[in-house]
Amino acid sequence: MRKVIMGNHALSYGAMLSRTQVISAYPITPQTQVVELLSEMCADGTLQAKFIKVESEHSAMAACIGASIAGARTFTATSAQGLALMHELLHWASGGRLPIVMGDINRAMAPGWSIWTDQNDSLSQRDTGWMQFYVSSNQEVVDTTIQAFKIAEAIGIPAMVVLDAFALSHAYEVVDIPEQDKVDAYLPPYKPYARLTPDAPCAFDGLTGPEHYFELRYKLQKDMEKVPALFDETGREFEKIFGRRLEAVEPYLCDDAEIILVTSGTAGFTARVAVDEMRKEGIKIGNFRIRMFRPFPFDAVRRVLAKASKIAGLDRNISYGYHGIFCQEVKSALNGSGSSAPVFGFIAGLGGRDIMAASFREIVDIVRRQDKPAEEINWIGVKK
Amino acid sequence: MSKQKKMTLTLPTEELVGSGNLACQGCGANLALRYVLKAFGKRTAICIPACCWAVIDGPFPYSCLGIPVYHCAFETAASTATGVKAGLEMIGDTETQVIAWAGDGGTFDIGIQSLSAAAERNDDILYVCYDNEAYMNTGIQRSSATPTGAWTTTTPVKFPKDQPKKDIDAIMAAHRIPYQATASIAYPEDLYKKAVKAKNIRGTKFIHVLAPCPTGWKSRPEDAVKLARLAVQTSYFPLYEVEDGEKYTLNFKIQNKKSIDEYLKLQGRFRHLKPEAIAAIQAEVDRNWDRLLKKVTAR
């Protein structure tokens, strides 16, 4: 069924079609419509789930953790300050190997108060052991949420579906809403490896000494390393059922490109428009959108970017004192891969300033003028 | 004792707290869970945040409990328990009861927000606070449950705690939850009965157990039960129940109230107190007792 819906409602549909059993969430702009629609779905029986209306995001994640260890499929959604408040429990969820799925609406961190988009909230949680999938259309929001449950439950690692505030969360797009029976075929009920039950009493996540802790973390990393293949496999399976392929990265006209833009989120969609325009003028340019940020798709990045003579990484985020975070990951991935292409770092759109097709033209002008980066960071659209 | 009385064991013999666990000698918290689990039985799941019991249970991969245990984050005993209950019900297990089991730090201080929220939603859990009146697990630092005048490592003798203990029971009563009670390890039948009552009530139940801590109170391990009894007999820690935040019932009527000095003098944490400080504590205990009696008779 095709419907025009907002990005936030696409998340609600994703959670509903996945037959989420327990939802726990706290309201924060710009996430509210996600939980409003889910509340209605729970109230009218469209979704058979318990919705725990907590007093904070910290408790939201705690309740999700409790429900997940009890064996239920669990979902929450938040943004910015709410995600930061959850930080401690993000480690708890991944360390406890609980396949919770969360929608994060990328919103800039305060102060000053900002409700507009940038990626510093989710990227501040980079090292918490959660998978992170950055999407760029409402169709991807629905599809990726369903896929996220499948991957998370197969590997026992929680997943974040990340979308830009307003640019996507409040944007209305046509979405092909998957049919429930097809989703059921793709995503069977959650069967946990172990759970909290009096039938087999166990203690979970207690005191763990140096003789065991290291191995638990080693296993988490080893399982993270299996995710790129799992993403590919579940993405192909998704295509067989729904006709849409889900891939960890989306290369667009990269094969013969001399300059490749590296993008994520809605900026990755805008970049395609810019690429089309510049291709018409004969500029050999491509766009490489990274959808899966954690685990980082090293192999795909190396494979696609190896052919470029110049790489331009666009970040809607910053690691203060270093540079854009996607860009730094790309540089790290290319190190030792044999690629000698210079990587130009660009930062744009912090706090919700628009990133337009013209922004990419500005980026390409800088890259074409310089043999190697004159600056560590090029700022696009900032009033210096 | 002038008259010898024959004692009969009225508690179930089933033990769900295993021996050889990591509790200190004379640990009140250990006894408290033992009695509560006798009431709740095997069809129970428990959420334990950071507290002494996070250690007592034993390190991975061991557990001394015969029930499933989830070790949760410090401030999340109530919210995690709520999640567990919801999760169990959604997978079709409506029978298993869920207990949040936290110390005074995890209840009076860092966990009060999530506890208040669970109580306001009237989530179907039993929350037990075993109160040893300081952060004992981290080495005896003051909490808001620490009584006036007590020494802790963060309230040294030269600067003892000069604020009264937070009245967590009044706070919980303000939530008008269906059932709450105070209890003591010195009165196991009373504690057991209260746990059974809680088990049969749907909604949020709260039991506040005074759990003497010889390590932190600087008392003799063999005095733990005696101290718990003296706390009741002096009316420092009266035993009562509250239903729907309004109906107060006194469970132990004190005829000849013992002086607080008898309770304090067995504990090294009060050794530095001068007679006038003890008199001030006695006055505070008397005031609290009068306040409670008014609540009991008000209805």
mmCIF file of N, CA and C in Angstrom, chain B residues 94-171:
data_model
loop_
_atom_site.group_PDB
_atom_site.id
_atom_site.type_symbol
_atom_site.label_atom_id
_atom_site.label_comp_id
_atom_site.label_asym_id
_atom_site.label_seq_id
_atom_site.Cartn_x
_atom_site.Cartn_y
_atom_site.Cartn_z
ATOM 1 N N THR B 94 2.263 -14.576 32.521
ATOM 2 C CA THR B 94 1.598 -13.607 33.400
ATOM 3 C C THR B 94 1.754 -14.002 34.866
ATOM 4 N N GLU B 95 2.357 -15.158 35.072
ATOM 5 C CA GLU B 95 2.441 -15.700 36.435
ATOM 6 C C GLU B 95 3.649 -15.162 37.204
ATOM 7 N N THR B 96 4.775 -15.087 36.520
ATOM 8 C CA THR B 96 6.013 -14.703 37.207
ATOM 9 C C THR B 96 5.923 -13.288 37.766
ATOM 10 N N GLN B 97 6.258 -13.158 39.036
ATOM 11 C CA GLN B 97 6.238 -11.853 39.694
ATOM 12 C C GLN B 97 7.626 -11.232 39.623
ATOM 13 N N VAL B 98 7.652 -9.907 39.628
ATOM 14 C CA VAL B 98 8.939 -9.219 39.474
ATOM 15 C C VAL B 98 9.218 -8.349 40.703
ATOM 16 N N ILE B 99 10.420 -8.537 41.235
ATOM 17 C CA ILE B 99 10.860 -7.748 42.396
ATOM 18 C C ILE B 99 12.022 -6.841 41.975
ATOM 19 N N ALA B 100 11.945 -5.574 42.377
ATOM 20 C CA ALA B 100 13.113 -4.690 42.290
ATOM 21 C C ALA B 100 13.720 -4.670 43.679
ATOM 22 N N TRP B 101 15.002 -4.953 43.771
ATOM 23 C CA TRP B 101 15.641 -5.163 45.081
ATOM 24 C C TRP B 101 16.840 -4.221 45.197
ATOM 25 N N ALA B 102 16.666 -3.121 45.917
ATOM 26 C CA ALA B 102 17.709 -2.090 45.926
ATOM 27 C C ALA B 102 18.055 -1.647 47.336
ATOM 28 N N GLY B 103 19.243 -1.111 47.483
ATOM 29 C CA GLY B 103 19.672 -0.554 48.763
ATOM 30 C C GLY B 103 19.110 0.851 48.952
ATOM 31 N N ASP B 104 19.541 1.500 50.049
ATOM 32 C CA ASP B 104 19.005 2.838 50.314
ATOM 33 C C ASP B 104 19.552 3.865 49.323
ATOM 34 N N GLY B 105 20.807 3.716 48.901
ATOM 35 C CA GLY B 105 21.340 4.651 47.902
ATOM 36 C C GLY B 105 20.555 4.572 46.608
ATOM 37 N N GLY B 106 20.275 3.330 46.173
ATOM 38 C CA GLY B 106 19.552 3.115 44.921
ATOM 39 C C GLY B 106 18.082 3.479 45.014
ATOM 40 N N THR B 107 17.588 3.694 46.242
ATOM 41 C CA THR B 107 16.169 4.000 46.436
ATOM 42 C C THR B 107 15.952 5.464 46.832
ATOM 43 N N PHE B 108 16.596 5.872 47.938
ATOM 44 C CA PHE B 108 16.394 7.232 48.465
ATOM 45 C C PHE B 108 17.052 8.272 47.549
ATOM 46 N N ASP B 109 18.180 7.888 46.915
ATOM 47 C CA ASP B 109 18.971 8.865 46.173
ATOM 48 C C ASP B 109 18.839 8.668 44.656
ATOM 49 N N ILE B 110 19.739 7.876 44.099
ATOM 50 C CA ILE B 110 19.894 7.852 42.629
ATOM 51 C C ILE B 110 18.704 7.204 41.921
ATOM 52 N N GLY B 111 17.976 6.330 42.621
ATOM 53 C CA GLY B 111 16.883 5.625 41.939
ATOM 54 C C GLY B 111 15.503 6.193 42.202
ATOM 55 N N ILE B 112 15.428 7.317 42.931
ATOM 56 C CA ILE B 112 14.102 7.784 43.367
ATOM 57 C C ILE B 112 13.247 8.240 42.188
ATOM 58 N N GLN B 113 13.885 8.746 41.144
ATOM 59 C CA GLN B 113 13.109 9.225 39.987
ATOM 60 C C GLN B 113 12.375 8.074 39.303
ATOM 61 N N SER B 114 13.102 6.996 39.035
ATOM 62 C CA SER B 114 12.452 5.888 38.333
ATOM 63 C C SER B 114 11.473 5.162 39.262
ATOM 64 N N LEU B 115 11.762 5.147 40.578
ATOM 65 C CA LEU B 115 10.835 4.545 41.538
ATOM 66 C C LEU B 115 9.535 5.343 41.584
ATOM 67 N N SER B 116 9.661 6.647 41.662
ATOM 68 C CA SER B 116 8.479 7.511 41.718
ATOM 69 C C SER B 116 7.619 7.311 40.470
ATOM 70 N N ALA B 117 8.276 7.200 39.319
ATOM 71 C CA ALA B 117 7.541 7.050 38.060
ATOM 72 C C ALA B 117 6.811 5.706 38.003
ATOM 73 N N ALA B 118 7.472 4.653 38.451
ATOM 74 C CA ALA B 118 6.825 3.330 38.444
ATOM 75 C C ALA B 118 5.633 3.324 39.395
ATOM 76 N N ALA B 119 5.798 3.981 40.547
ATOM 77 C CA ALA B 119 4.709 4.053 41.530
ATOM 78 C C ALA B 119 3.553 4.876 40.973
ATOM 79 N N GLU B 120 3.883 5.969 40.307
ATOM 80 C CA GLU B 120 2.827 6.812 39.722
ATOM 81 C C GLU B 120 2.044 6.034 38.665
ATOM 82 N N ARG B 121 2.743 5.195 37.889
ATOM 83 C CA ARG B 121 2.055 4.384 36.873
ATOM 84 C C ARG B 121 1.384 3.170 37.510
ATOM 85 N N ASN B 122 1.699 2.933 38.785
ATOM 86 C CA ASN B 122 1.185 1.770 39.515
ATOM 87 C C ASN B 122 1.547 0.463 38.797
ATOM 88 N N ASP B 123 2.796 0.391 38.322
ATOM 89 C CA ASP B 123 3.273 -0.820 37.645
ATOM 90 C C ASP B 123 3.263 -2.000 38.625
ATOM 91 N N ASP B 124 2.975 -3.171 38.104
ATOM 92 C CA ASP B 124 2.790 -4.346 38.951
ATOM 93 C C ASP B 124 4.123 -4.976 39.352
ATOM 94 N N ILE B 125 4.798 -4.327 40.290
ATOM 95 C CA ILE B 125 6.076 -4.855 40.789
ATOM 96 C C ILE B 125 6.117 -4.698 42.310
ATOM 97 N N LEU B 126 6.958 -5.514 42.936
ATOM 98 C CA LEU B 126 7.284 -5.265 44.346
ATOM 99 C C LEU B 126 8.652 -4.601 44.375
ATOM 100 N N TYR B 127 8.727 -3.435 44.998
ATOM 101 C CA TYR B 127 10.015 -2.763 45.171
ATOM 102 C C TYR B 127 10.402 -2.911 46.634
ATOM 103 N N VAL B 128 11.547 -3.527 46.881
ATOM 104 C CA VAL B 128 12.025 -3.630 48.262
ATOM 105 C C VAL B 128 13.295 -2.803 48.402
ATOM 106 N N CYS B 129 13.292 -1.938 49.395
ATOM 107 C CA CYS B 129 14.517 -1.218 49.743
ATOM 108 C C CYS B 129 15.062 -1.838 51.017
ATOM 109 N N TYR B 130 16.226 -2.474 50.914
ATOM 110 C CA TYR B 130 16.893 -2.905 52.157
ATOM 111 C C TYR B 130 17.822 -1.772 52.546
ATOM 112 N N ASP B 131 17.517 -1.227 53.703
ATOM 113 C CA ASP B 131 18.103 0.044 54.106
ATOM 114 C C ASP B 131 19.198 -0.199 55.142
ATOM 115 N N ASN B 132 20.459 -0.035 54.736
ATOM 116 C CA ASN B 132 21.541 -0.126 55.716
ATOM 117 C C ASN B 132 22.152 1.244 55.984
ATOM 118 N N GLU B 133 21.439 2.249 55.535
ATOM 119 C CA GLU B 133 21.655 3.637 55.953
ATOM 120 C C GLU B 133 22.967 4.270 55.509
ATOM 121 N N ALA B 134 23.551 3.765 54.417
ATOM 122 C CA ALA B 134 24.707 4.428 53.797
ATOM 123 C C ALA B 134 25.106 3.622 52.563
ATOM 124 N N TYR B 135 26.031 4.179 51.777
ATOM 125 C CA TYR B 135 26.580 3.440 50.628
ATOM 126 C C TYR B 135 27.609 2.459 51.179
ATOM 127 N N MET B 136 27.137 1.297 51.598
ATOM 128 C CA MET B 136 28.014 0.327 52.242
ATOM 129 C C MET B 136 28.914 -0.389 51.236
ATOM 130 N N ASN B 137 28.358 -0.632 50.049
ATOM 131 C CA ASN B 137 29.090 -1.404 49.049
ATOM 132 C C ASN B 137 30.328 -0.667 48.561
ATOM 133 N N THR B 138 30.271 0.662 48.564
ATOM 134 C CA THR B 138 31.418 1.452 48.096
ATOM 135 C C THR B 138 32.317 1.856 49.256
ATOM 136 N N GLY B 139 31.947 1.471 50.484
ATOM 137 C CA GLY B 139 32.824 1.752 51.616
ATOM 138 C C GLY B 139 32.280 2.794 52.581
ATOM 139 N N ILE B 140 30.965 2.743 52.842
ATOM 140 C CA ILE B 140 30.343 3.515 53.932
ATOM 141 C C ILE B 140 30.368 5.023 53.687
ATOM 142 N N GLN B 141 29.750 5.483 52.599
ATOM 143 C CA GLN B 141 29.562 6.915 52.405
ATOM 144 C C GLN B 141 28.116 7.282 52.747
ATOM 145 N N ARG B 142 27.889 8.501 53.187
ATOM 146 C CA ARG B 142 26.539 8.891 53.611
ATOM 147 C C ARG B 142 25.561 8.904 52.438
ATOM 148 N N SER B 143 24.335 8.508 52.711
ATOM 149 C CA SER B 143 23.251 8.642 51.746
ATOM 150 C C SER B 143 22.181 9.486 52.427
ATOM 151 N N SER B 144 21.089 9.750 51.719
ATOM 152 C CA SER B 144 20.025 10.517 52.374
ATOM 153 C C SER B 144 19.233 9.641 53.342
ATOM 154 N N ALA B 145 19.605 8.353 53.440
ATOM 155 C CA ALA B 145 18.990 7.477 54.440
ATOM 156 C C ALA B 145 19.832 7.412 55.710
ATOM 157 N N THR B 146 21.003 8.000 55.685
ATOM 158 C CA THR B 146 21.866 7.996 56.876
ATOM 159 C C THR B 146 21.227 8.860 57.968
ATOM 160 N N PRO B 147 21.145 8.332 59.195
ATOM 161 C CA PRO B 147 20.483 9.117 60.252
ATOM 162 C C PRO B 147 21.366 10.248 60.796
ATOM 163 N N THR B 148 20.708 11.194 61.439
ATOM 164 C CA THR B 148 21.402 12.317 62.066
ATOM 165 C C THR B 148 22.497 11.810 63.004
ATOM 166 N N GLY B 149 23.635 12.425 62.951
ATOM 167 C CA GLY B 149 24.700 12.137 63.911
ATOM 168 C C GLY B 149 25.612 10.989 63.546
ATOM 169 N N ALA B 150 25.241 10.204 62.534
ATOM 170 C CA ALA B 150 26.023 9.006 62.229
ATOM 171 C C ALA B 150 27.349 9.362 61.555
ATOM 172 N N TRP B 151 28.361 8.622 61.955
ATOM 173 C CA TRP B 151 29.635 8.699 61.252
ATOM 174 C C TRP B 151 29.536 7.875 59.966
ATOM 175 N N THR B 152 30.077 8.408 58.869
ATOM 176 C CA THR B 152 30.373 7.611 57.673
ATOM 177 C C THR B 152 31.713 8.137 57.156
ATOM 178 N N THR B 153 32.237 7.544 56.100
ATOM 179 C CA THR B 153 33.535 8.016 55.601
ATOM 180 C C THR B 153 33.427 9.405 54.971
ATOM 181 N N THR B 154 32.224 9.821 54.594
ATOM 182 C CA THR B 154 32.071 11.184 54.065
ATOM 183 C C THR B 154 31.396 12.116 55.072
ATOM 184 N N THR B 155 31.048 11.584 56.253
ATOM 185 C CA THR B 155 30.589 12.445 57.350
ATOM 186 C C THR B 155 31.458 12.086 58.556
ATOM 187 N N PRO B 156 32.709 12.550 58.542
ATOM 188 C CA PRO B 156 33.637 12.180 59.611
ATOM 189 C C PRO B 156 33.167 12.721 60.972
ATOM 190 N N VAL B 157 33.762 12.178 62.025
ATOM 191 C CA VAL B 157 33.356 12.505 63.400
ATOM 192 C C VAL B 157 33.319 14.019 63.634
ATOM 193 N N LYS B 158 34.269 14.742 63.039
ATOM 194 C CA LYS B 158 34.298 16.194 63.229
ATOM 195 C C LYS B 158 33.181 16.894 62.460
ATOM 196 N N PHE B 159 32.559 16.182 61.546
ATOM 197 C CA PHE B 159 31.507 16.798 60.732
ATOM 198 C C PHE B 159 30.449 15.741 60.439
ATOM 199 N N PRO B 160 29.778 15.259 61.490
ATOM 200 C CA PRO B 160 28.800 14.186 61.280
ATOM 201 C C PRO B 160 27.578 14.687 60.526
ATOM 202 N N LYS B 161 26.752 13.772 60.078
ATOM 203 C CA LYS B 161 25.566 14.166 59.309
ATOM 204 C C LYS B 161 24.624 14.962 60.206
ATOM 205 N N ASP B 162 24.261 16.166 59.787
ATOM 206 C CA ASP B 162 23.381 16.967 60.640
ATOM 207 C C ASP B 162 21.987 17.140 60.037
ATOM 208 N N GLN B 163 21.686 16.357 59.010
ATOM 209 C CA GLN B 163 20.320 16.377 58.473
ATOM 210 C C GLN B 163 19.613 15.087 58.888
ATOM 211 N N PRO B 164 18.290 15.147 59.062
ATOM 212 C CA PRO B 164 17.576 13.909 59.398
ATOM 213 C C PRO B 164 17.501 12.966 58.204
ATOM 214 N N LYS B 165 17.220 11.693 58.505
ATOM 215 C CA LYS B 165 17.019 10.679 57.459
ATOM 216 C C LYS B 165 15.795 11.060 56.624
ATOM 217 N N LYS B 166 15.926 10.917 55.315
ATOM 218 C CA LYS B 166 14.797 11.236 54.422
ATOM 219 C C LYS B 166 13.621 10.292 54.705
ATOM 220 N N ASP B 167 12.421 10.828 54.723
ATOM 221 C CA ASP B 167 11.238 10.006 55.031
ATOM 222 C C ASP B 167 10.691 9.371 53.748
ATOM 223 N N ILE B 168 11.357 8.300 53.326
ATOM 224 C CA ILE B 168 10.980 7.657 52.060
ATOM 225 C C ILE B 168 9.567 7.072 52.126
ATOM 226 N N ASP B 169 9.153 6.658 53.328
ATOM 227 C CA ASP B 169 7.828 6.037 53.450
ATOM 228 C C ASP B 169 6.714 7.056 53.221
ATOM 229 N N ALA B 170 6.937 8.286 53.708
ATOM 230 C CA ALA B 170 5.951 9.345 53.460
ATOM 231 C C ALA B 170 5.918 9.689 51.971
ATOM 232 N N ILE B 171 7.097 9.670 51.353
ATOM 233 C CA ILE B 171 7.176 9.949 49.909
ATOM 234 C C ILE B 171 6.380 8.898 49.131
#
